[in-house]
Short mmCIF file of C-alpha atoms and ligand atoms in Angstrom, two decimals:
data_model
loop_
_atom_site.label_atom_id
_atom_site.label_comp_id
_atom_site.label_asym_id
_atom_site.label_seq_id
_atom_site.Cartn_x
_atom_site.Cartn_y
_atom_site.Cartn_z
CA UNK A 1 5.70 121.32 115.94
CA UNK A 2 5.98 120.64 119.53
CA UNK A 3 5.76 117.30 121.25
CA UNK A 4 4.60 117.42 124.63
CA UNK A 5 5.80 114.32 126.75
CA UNK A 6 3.79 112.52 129.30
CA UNK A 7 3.75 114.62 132.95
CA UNK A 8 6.80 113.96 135.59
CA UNK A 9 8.78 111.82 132.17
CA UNK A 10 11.79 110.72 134.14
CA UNK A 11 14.44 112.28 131.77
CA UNK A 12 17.04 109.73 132.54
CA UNK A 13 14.75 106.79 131.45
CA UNK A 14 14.97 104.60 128.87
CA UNK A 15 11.37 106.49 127.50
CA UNK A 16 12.62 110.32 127.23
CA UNK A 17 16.04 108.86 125.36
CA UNK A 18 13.76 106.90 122.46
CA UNK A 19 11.95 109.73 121.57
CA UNK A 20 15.30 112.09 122.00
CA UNK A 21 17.16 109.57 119.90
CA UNK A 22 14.34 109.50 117.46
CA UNK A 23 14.32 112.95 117.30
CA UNK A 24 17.70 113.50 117.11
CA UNK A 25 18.03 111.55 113.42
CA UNK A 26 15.65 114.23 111.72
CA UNK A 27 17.76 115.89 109.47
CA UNK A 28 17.45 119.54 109.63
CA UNK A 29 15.84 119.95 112.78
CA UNK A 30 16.44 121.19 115.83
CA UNK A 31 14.77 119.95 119.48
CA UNK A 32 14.64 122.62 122.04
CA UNK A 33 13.59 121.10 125.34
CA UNK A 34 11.35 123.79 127.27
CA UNK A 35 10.72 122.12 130.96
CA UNK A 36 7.46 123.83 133.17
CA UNK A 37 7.75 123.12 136.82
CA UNK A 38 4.19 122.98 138.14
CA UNK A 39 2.99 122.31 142.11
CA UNK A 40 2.86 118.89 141.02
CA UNK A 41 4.87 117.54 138.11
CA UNK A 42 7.40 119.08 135.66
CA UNK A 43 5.86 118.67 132.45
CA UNK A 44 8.46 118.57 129.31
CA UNK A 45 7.45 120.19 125.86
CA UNK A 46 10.05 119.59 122.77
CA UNK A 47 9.86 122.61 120.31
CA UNK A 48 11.14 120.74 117.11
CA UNK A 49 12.17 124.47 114.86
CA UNK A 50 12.96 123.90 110.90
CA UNK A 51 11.20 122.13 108.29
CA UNK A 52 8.40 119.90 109.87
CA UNK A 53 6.14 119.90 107.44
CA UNK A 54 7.19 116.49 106.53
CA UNK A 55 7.08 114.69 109.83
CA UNK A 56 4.97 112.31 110.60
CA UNK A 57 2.93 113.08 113.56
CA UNK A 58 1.40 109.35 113.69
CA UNK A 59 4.71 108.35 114.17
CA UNK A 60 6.05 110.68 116.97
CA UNK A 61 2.94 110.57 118.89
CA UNK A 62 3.10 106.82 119.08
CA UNK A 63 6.37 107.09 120.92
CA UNK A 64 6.85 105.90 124.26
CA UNK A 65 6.69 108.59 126.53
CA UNK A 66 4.69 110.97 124.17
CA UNK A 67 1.52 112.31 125.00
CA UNK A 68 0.55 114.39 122.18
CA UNK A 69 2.14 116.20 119.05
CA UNK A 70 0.94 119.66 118.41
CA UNK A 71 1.04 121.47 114.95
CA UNK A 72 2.40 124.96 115.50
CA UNK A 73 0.97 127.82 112.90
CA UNK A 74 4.09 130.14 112.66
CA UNK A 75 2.74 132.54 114.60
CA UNK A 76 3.49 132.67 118.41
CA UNK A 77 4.64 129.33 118.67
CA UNK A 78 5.62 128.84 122.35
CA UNK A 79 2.42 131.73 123.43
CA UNK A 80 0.06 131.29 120.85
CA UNK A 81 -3.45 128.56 120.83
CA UNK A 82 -3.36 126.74 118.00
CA UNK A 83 -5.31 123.56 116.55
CA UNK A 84 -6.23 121.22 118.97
CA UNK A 85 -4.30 122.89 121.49
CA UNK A 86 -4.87 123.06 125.40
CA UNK A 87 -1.93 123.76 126.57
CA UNK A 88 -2.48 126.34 129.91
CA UNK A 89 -3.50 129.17 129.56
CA UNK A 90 -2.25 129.63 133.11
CA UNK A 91 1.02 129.90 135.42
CA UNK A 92 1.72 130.40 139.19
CA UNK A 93 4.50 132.65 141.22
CA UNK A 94 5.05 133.10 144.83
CA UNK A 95 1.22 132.04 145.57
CA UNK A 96 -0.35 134.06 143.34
CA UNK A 97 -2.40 132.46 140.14
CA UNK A 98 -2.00 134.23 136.85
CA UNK A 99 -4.57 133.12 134.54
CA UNK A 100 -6.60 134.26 131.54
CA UNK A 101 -9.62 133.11 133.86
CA UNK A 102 -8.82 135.15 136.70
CA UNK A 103 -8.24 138.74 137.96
CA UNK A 104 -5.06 140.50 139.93
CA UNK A 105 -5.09 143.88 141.27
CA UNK A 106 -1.70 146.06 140.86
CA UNK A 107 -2.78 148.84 142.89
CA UNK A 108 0.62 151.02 143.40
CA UNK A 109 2.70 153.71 143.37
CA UNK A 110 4.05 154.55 140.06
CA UNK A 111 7.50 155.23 141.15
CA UNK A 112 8.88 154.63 144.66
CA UNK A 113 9.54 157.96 146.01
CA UNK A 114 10.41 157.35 149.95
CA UNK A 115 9.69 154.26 152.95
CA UNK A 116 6.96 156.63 154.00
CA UNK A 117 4.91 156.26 150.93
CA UNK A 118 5.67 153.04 150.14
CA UNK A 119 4.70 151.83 153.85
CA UNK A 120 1.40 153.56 153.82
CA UNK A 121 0.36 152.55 149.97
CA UNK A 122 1.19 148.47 151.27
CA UNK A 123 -0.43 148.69 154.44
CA UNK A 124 -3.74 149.83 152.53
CA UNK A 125 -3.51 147.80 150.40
CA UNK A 126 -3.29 145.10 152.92
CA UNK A 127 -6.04 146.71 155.02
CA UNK A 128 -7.62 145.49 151.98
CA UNK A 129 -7.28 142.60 151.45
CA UNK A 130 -4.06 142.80 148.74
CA UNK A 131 -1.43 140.62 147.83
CA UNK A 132 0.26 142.26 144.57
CA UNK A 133 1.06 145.97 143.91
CA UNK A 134 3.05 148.15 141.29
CA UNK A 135 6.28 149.97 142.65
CA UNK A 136 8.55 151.36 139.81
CA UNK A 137 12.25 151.63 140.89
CA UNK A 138 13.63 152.35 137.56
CA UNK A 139 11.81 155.11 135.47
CA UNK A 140 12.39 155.36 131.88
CA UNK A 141 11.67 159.08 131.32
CA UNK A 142 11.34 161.27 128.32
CA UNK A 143 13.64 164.05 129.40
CA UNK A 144 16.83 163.04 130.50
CA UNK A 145 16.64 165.62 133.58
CA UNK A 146 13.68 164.10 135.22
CA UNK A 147 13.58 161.81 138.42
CA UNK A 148 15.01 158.53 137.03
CA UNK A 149 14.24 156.25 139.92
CA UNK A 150 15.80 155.47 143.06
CA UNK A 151 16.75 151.98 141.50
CA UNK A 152 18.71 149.45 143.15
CA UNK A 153 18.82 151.54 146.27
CA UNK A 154 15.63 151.51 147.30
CA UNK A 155 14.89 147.50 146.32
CA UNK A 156 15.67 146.46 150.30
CA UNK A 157 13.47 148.56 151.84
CA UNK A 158 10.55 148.31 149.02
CA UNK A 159 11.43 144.42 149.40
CA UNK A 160 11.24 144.61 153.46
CA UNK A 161 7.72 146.44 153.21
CA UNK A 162 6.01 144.04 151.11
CA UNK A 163 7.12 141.52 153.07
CA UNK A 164 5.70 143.07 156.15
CA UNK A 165 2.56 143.70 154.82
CA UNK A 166 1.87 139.93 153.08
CA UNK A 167 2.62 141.44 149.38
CA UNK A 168 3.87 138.69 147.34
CA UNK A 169 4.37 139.93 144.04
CA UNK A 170 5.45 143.65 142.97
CA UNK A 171 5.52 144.53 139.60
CA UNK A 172 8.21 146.79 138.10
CA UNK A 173 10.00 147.91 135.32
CA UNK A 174 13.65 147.08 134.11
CA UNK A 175 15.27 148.41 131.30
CA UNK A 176 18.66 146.63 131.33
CA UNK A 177 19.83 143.23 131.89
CA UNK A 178 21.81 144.83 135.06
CA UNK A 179 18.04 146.02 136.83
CA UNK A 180 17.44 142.26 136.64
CA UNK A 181 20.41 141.19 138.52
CA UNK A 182 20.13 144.02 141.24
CA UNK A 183 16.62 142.69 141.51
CA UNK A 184 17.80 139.76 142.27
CA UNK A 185 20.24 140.12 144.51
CA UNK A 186 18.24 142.33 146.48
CA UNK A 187 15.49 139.64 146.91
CA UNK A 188 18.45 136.96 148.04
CA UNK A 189 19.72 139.66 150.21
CA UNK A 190 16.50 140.67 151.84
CA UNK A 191 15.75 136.82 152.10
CA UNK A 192 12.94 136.77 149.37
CA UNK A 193 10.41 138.32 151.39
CA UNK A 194 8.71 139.14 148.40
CA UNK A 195 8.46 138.11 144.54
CA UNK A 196 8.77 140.61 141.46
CA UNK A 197 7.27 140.39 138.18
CA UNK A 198 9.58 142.47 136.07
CA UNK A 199 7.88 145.48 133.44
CA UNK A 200 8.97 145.74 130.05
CA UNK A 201 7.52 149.15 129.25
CA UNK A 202 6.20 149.96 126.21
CA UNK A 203 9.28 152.19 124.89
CA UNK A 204 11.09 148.78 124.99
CA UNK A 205 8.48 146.58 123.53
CA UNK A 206 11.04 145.80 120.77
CA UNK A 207 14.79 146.03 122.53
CA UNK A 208 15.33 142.84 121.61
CA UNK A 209 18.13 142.00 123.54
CA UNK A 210 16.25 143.33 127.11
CA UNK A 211 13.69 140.94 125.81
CA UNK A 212 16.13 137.94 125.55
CA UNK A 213 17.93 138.46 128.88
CA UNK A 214 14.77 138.92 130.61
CA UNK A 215 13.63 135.32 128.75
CA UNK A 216 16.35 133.89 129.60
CA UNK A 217 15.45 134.15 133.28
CA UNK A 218 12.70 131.95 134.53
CA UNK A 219 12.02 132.92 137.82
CA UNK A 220 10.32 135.90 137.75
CA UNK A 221 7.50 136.25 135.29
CA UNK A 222 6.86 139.15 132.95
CA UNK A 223 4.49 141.82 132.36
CA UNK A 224 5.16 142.78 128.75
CA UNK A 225 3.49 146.56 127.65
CA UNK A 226 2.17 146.63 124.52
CA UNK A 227 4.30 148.79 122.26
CA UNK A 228 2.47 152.57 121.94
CA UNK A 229 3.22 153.00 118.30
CA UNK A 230 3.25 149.85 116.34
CA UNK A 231 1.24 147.05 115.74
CA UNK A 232 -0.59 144.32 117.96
CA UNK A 233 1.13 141.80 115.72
CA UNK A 234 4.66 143.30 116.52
CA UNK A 235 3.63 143.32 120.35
CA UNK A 236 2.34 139.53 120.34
CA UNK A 237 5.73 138.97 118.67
CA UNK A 238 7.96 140.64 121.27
CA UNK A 239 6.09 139.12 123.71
CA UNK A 240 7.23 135.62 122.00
CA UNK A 241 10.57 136.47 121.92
CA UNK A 242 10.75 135.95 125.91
CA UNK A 243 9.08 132.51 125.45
CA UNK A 244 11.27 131.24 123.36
CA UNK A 245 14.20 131.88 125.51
CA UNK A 246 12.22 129.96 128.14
CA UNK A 247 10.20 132.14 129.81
CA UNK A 248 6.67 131.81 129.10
CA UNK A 249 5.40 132.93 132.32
CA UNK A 250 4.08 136.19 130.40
CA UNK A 251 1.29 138.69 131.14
CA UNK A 252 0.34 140.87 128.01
CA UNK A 253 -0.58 144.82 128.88
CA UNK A 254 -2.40 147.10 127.02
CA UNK A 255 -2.08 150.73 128.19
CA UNK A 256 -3.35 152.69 125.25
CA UNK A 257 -1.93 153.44 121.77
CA UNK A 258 -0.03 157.24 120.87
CA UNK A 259 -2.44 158.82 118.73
CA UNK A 260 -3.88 162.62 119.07
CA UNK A 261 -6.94 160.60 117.86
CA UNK A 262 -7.37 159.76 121.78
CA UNK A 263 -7.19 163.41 123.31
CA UNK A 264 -8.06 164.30 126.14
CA UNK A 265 -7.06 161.05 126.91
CA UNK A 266 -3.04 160.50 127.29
CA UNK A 267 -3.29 157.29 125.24
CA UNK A 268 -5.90 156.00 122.91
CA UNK A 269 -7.76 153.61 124.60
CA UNK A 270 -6.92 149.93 123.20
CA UNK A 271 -8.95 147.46 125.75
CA UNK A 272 -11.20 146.47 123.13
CA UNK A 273 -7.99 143.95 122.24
CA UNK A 274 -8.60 142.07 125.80
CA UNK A 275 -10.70 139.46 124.21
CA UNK A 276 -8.54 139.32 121.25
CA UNK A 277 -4.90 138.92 122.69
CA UNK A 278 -6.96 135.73 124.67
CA UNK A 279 -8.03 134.25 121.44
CA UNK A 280 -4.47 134.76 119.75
CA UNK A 281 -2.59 133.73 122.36
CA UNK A 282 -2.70 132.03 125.89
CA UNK A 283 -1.53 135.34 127.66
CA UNK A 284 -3.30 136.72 130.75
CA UNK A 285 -3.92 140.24 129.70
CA UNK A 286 -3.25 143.18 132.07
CA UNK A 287 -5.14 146.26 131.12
CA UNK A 288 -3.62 149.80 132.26
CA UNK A 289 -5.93 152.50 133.17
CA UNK A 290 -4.16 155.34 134.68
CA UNK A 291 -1.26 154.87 131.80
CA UNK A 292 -4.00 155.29 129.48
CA UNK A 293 -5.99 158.00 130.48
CA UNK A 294 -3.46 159.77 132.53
CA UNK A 295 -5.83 162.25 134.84
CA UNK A 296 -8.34 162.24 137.14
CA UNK A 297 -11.17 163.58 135.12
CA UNK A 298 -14.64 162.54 135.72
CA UNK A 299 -17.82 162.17 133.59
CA UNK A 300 -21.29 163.50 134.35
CA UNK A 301 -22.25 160.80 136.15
CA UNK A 302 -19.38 161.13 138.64
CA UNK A 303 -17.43 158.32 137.43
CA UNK A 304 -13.31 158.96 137.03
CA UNK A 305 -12.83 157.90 133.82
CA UNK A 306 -9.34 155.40 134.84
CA UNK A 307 -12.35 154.00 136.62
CA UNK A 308 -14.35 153.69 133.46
CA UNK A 309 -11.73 151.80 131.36
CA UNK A 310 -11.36 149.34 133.77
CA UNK A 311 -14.21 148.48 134.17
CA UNK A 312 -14.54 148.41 129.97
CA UNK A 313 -11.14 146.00 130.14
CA UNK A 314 -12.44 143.70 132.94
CA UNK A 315 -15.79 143.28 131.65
CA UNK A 316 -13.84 142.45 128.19
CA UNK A 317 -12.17 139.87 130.51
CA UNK A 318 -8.85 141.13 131.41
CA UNK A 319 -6.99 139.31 133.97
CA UNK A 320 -4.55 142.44 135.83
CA UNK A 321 -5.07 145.64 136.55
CA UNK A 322 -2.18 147.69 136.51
CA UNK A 323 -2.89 150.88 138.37
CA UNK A 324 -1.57 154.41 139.99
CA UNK A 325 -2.53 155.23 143.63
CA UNK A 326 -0.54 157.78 145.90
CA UNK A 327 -0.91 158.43 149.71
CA UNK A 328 0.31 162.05 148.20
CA UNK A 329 -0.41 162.77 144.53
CA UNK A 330 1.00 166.65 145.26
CA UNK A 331 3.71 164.83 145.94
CA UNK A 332 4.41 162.41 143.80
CA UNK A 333 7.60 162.59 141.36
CA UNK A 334 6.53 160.55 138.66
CA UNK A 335 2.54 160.81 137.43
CA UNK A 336 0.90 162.55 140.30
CA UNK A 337 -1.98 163.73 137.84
CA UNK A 338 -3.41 160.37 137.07
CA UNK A 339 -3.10 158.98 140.12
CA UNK A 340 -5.70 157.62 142.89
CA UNK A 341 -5.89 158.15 146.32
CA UNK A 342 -5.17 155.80 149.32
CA UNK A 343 -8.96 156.30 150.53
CA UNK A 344 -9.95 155.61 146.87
CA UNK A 345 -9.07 152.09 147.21
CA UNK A 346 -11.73 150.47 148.42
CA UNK A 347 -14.53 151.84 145.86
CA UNK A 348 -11.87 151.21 143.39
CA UNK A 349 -12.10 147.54 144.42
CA UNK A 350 -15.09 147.39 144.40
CA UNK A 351 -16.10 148.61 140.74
CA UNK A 352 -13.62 146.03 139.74
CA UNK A 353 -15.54 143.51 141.32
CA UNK A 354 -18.66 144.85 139.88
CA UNK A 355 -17.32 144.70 136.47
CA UNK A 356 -15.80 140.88 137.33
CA UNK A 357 -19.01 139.88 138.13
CA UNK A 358 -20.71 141.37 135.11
CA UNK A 359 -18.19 139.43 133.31
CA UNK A 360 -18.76 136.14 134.41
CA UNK A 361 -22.46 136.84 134.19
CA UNK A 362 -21.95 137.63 130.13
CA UNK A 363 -19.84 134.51 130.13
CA UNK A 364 -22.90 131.92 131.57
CA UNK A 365 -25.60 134.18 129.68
CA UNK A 366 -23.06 132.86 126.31
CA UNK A 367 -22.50 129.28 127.29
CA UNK A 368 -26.40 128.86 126.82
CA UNK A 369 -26.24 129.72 122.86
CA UNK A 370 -22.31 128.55 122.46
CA UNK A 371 -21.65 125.36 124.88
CA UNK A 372 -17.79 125.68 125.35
C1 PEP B 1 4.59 152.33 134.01
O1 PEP B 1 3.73 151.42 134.10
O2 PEP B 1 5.12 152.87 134.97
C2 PEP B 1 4.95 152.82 132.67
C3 PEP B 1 5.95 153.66 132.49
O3 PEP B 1 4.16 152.33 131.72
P1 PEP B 1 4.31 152.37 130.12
O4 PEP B 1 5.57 151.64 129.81
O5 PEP B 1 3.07 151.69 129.67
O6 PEP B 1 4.36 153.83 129.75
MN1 MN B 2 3.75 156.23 135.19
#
């Protein structure tokens, strides 16, 4: 059950300590306070974990200071929609609006491989008109002798850069609880001239403990991959586990499922799941084209098919795009097959926005048979 208390509830007030109070005499429950600071008000939800079935939700929603009592299906507490629930389905960071009724761009280099690249792949991206962009530091590779990152050494300049070139959020992977704190540091050292949303790839989908110490920060919000070999179920579950340390400021990512049953394809294409991971839970979903497909291969009708599935996962109504481009693809240590070029970007862009639009056009046509 969670009780969500009335916006800006002064939690020193005589209000917040009748319902805590009341709370507090349940036997066999336990209140976990989760606190969302907004642009305007800090709203206060109380997760109330044991046996609820009992309480009487008359009786806590009449309490001063309560605005509404929520029945939780055991399922995704903290991310899931349940019954007669409108909580957000939205958070911000650093400017940028993360919604399940929006779309972000992650144009980027897979891995950082020098200043060079990384300066020319932000200043395109700010020639057009981009704010947010994928830079992997920290590389989680199958053989154990190939390029691992430059990690923490390379967070000032990358940090520096974006800054330079108006990028407010870069998203990368960590895969320890120390890639967190170097993060970090690096963004108090370079004077936060940027923000990060930190990766959980999907070979960590279920490391538990990355998933708790990355919760239990609240700052930086997280893109969480979909796990390639196990169920969505398990993934909207791992995905829980970092809300219910307290941060719920989570972004779901498909990037297609290990199967041969996909070939040629690197991954099995899973975006048919955008609209389903939005009814399930109140995620934005990211999709991941160039993880998916993994080349540059083109169909007949001289479409690349990375852009084809995004253009399948936006017009499903994904909300990021998560996506390889290099200045150098020759070049490139990490992924150079699948990924686009710098003069790419634009048409990129704009087949996204064709797809947006087509979208939101399939939305309105829908409204007329299904008023929401
Ligand atoms: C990545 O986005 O760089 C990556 C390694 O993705 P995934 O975890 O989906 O393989
Ligand atoms: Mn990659």
């Amino acid at each position: 059950m969670i009780v969500i208390l009335e916006p800006g509830i002064d939690k020193s007030g005589p209000d917040y300590t009748a319902v805590m109070d009341y709370l507090a005499n349940l036997s066999g429950i336990q209140v976990r306070v989760h606190e969302e600071t907004g642009a305007q008000q800090v709203l206060t939800e109380l997760y109330l974990v044991g046996d609820t079935k009992g309480l009487k939700d008359v009786e806590i929603s009449a309490l001063p200071g309560v605005e509404r009592v929520v029945r939780v299906s055991q399922e995704y507490r903290v991310l899931g929609r349940h019954k007669d629930d409108n909580r957000s389905s939205h958070f911000e960071y650093n400017g940028v609006t993360f919604s399940q009724n929006n779309l972000n761009i992650f144009a980027g280099l897979c891995a950082v491989d020098n200043p060079s690249h990384v300066e020319q792949m932000m200043k395109t991206l700010q020639d057009h008109g981009q704010v947010t962009t994928r830079m992997g530091a920290y590389k989680p590779r199958t053989s154990p002798y190939a390029f691992q990152g430059h990690g923490a050494e390379c967070l000032p300049y990358v940090f520096e850069l974006a800054g330079k070139y108006g990028i407010k959020v870069i998203a990368m992977e960590v895969t320890s609880d120390q890639h967190v704190h170097e993060i970090q540091q690096a963004l108090e050292q370079t004077g936060h001239p940027t923000g990060v949303m930190l990766q959980i790839g999907t070979r960590n989908t279920q490391n538990f403990e990355l998933l708790k110490a990355v919760g239990r920060q609240q700052e930086m919000p997280v893109l969480l991959k979909r796990g390639f070999g196990i169920t969505l179920e398990e993934s909207l579950n791992a995905a829980e586990y970092l809300a219910s340390e307290g941060n719920r400021k989570v972004v779901f990512g498909l990037r297609g499922m290990k199967t041969n049953m996909g070939d040629p394809h690197r991954n099995f294409v899973d975006f048919a799941h955008v609209p389903v991971v939005k009814r399930l839970t109140r995620m934005p979903v990211c999709v991941d084209p160039s993880h998916s497909v993994g080349s540059r291969e083109a169909s007949p009708d001289g479409i690349m098919d990375v852009f084809h599935v995004t253009a399948q996962g936006i017009i499903a109504g994904a909300n990021m795009v998560l996506v390889d481009f290099h200045p150098a693809p020759a070049k490139a240590l990490v992924d150079g097959p699948q990924a686009l070029l710098l003069s790419e970007l634009p048409y990129f862009l704009e087949d996204c926005r064709i797809a947006r639009e087509a979208y939101e056009a399939r939305v309105k046509n829908m409204q007329r048979i299904r008023p929401a």
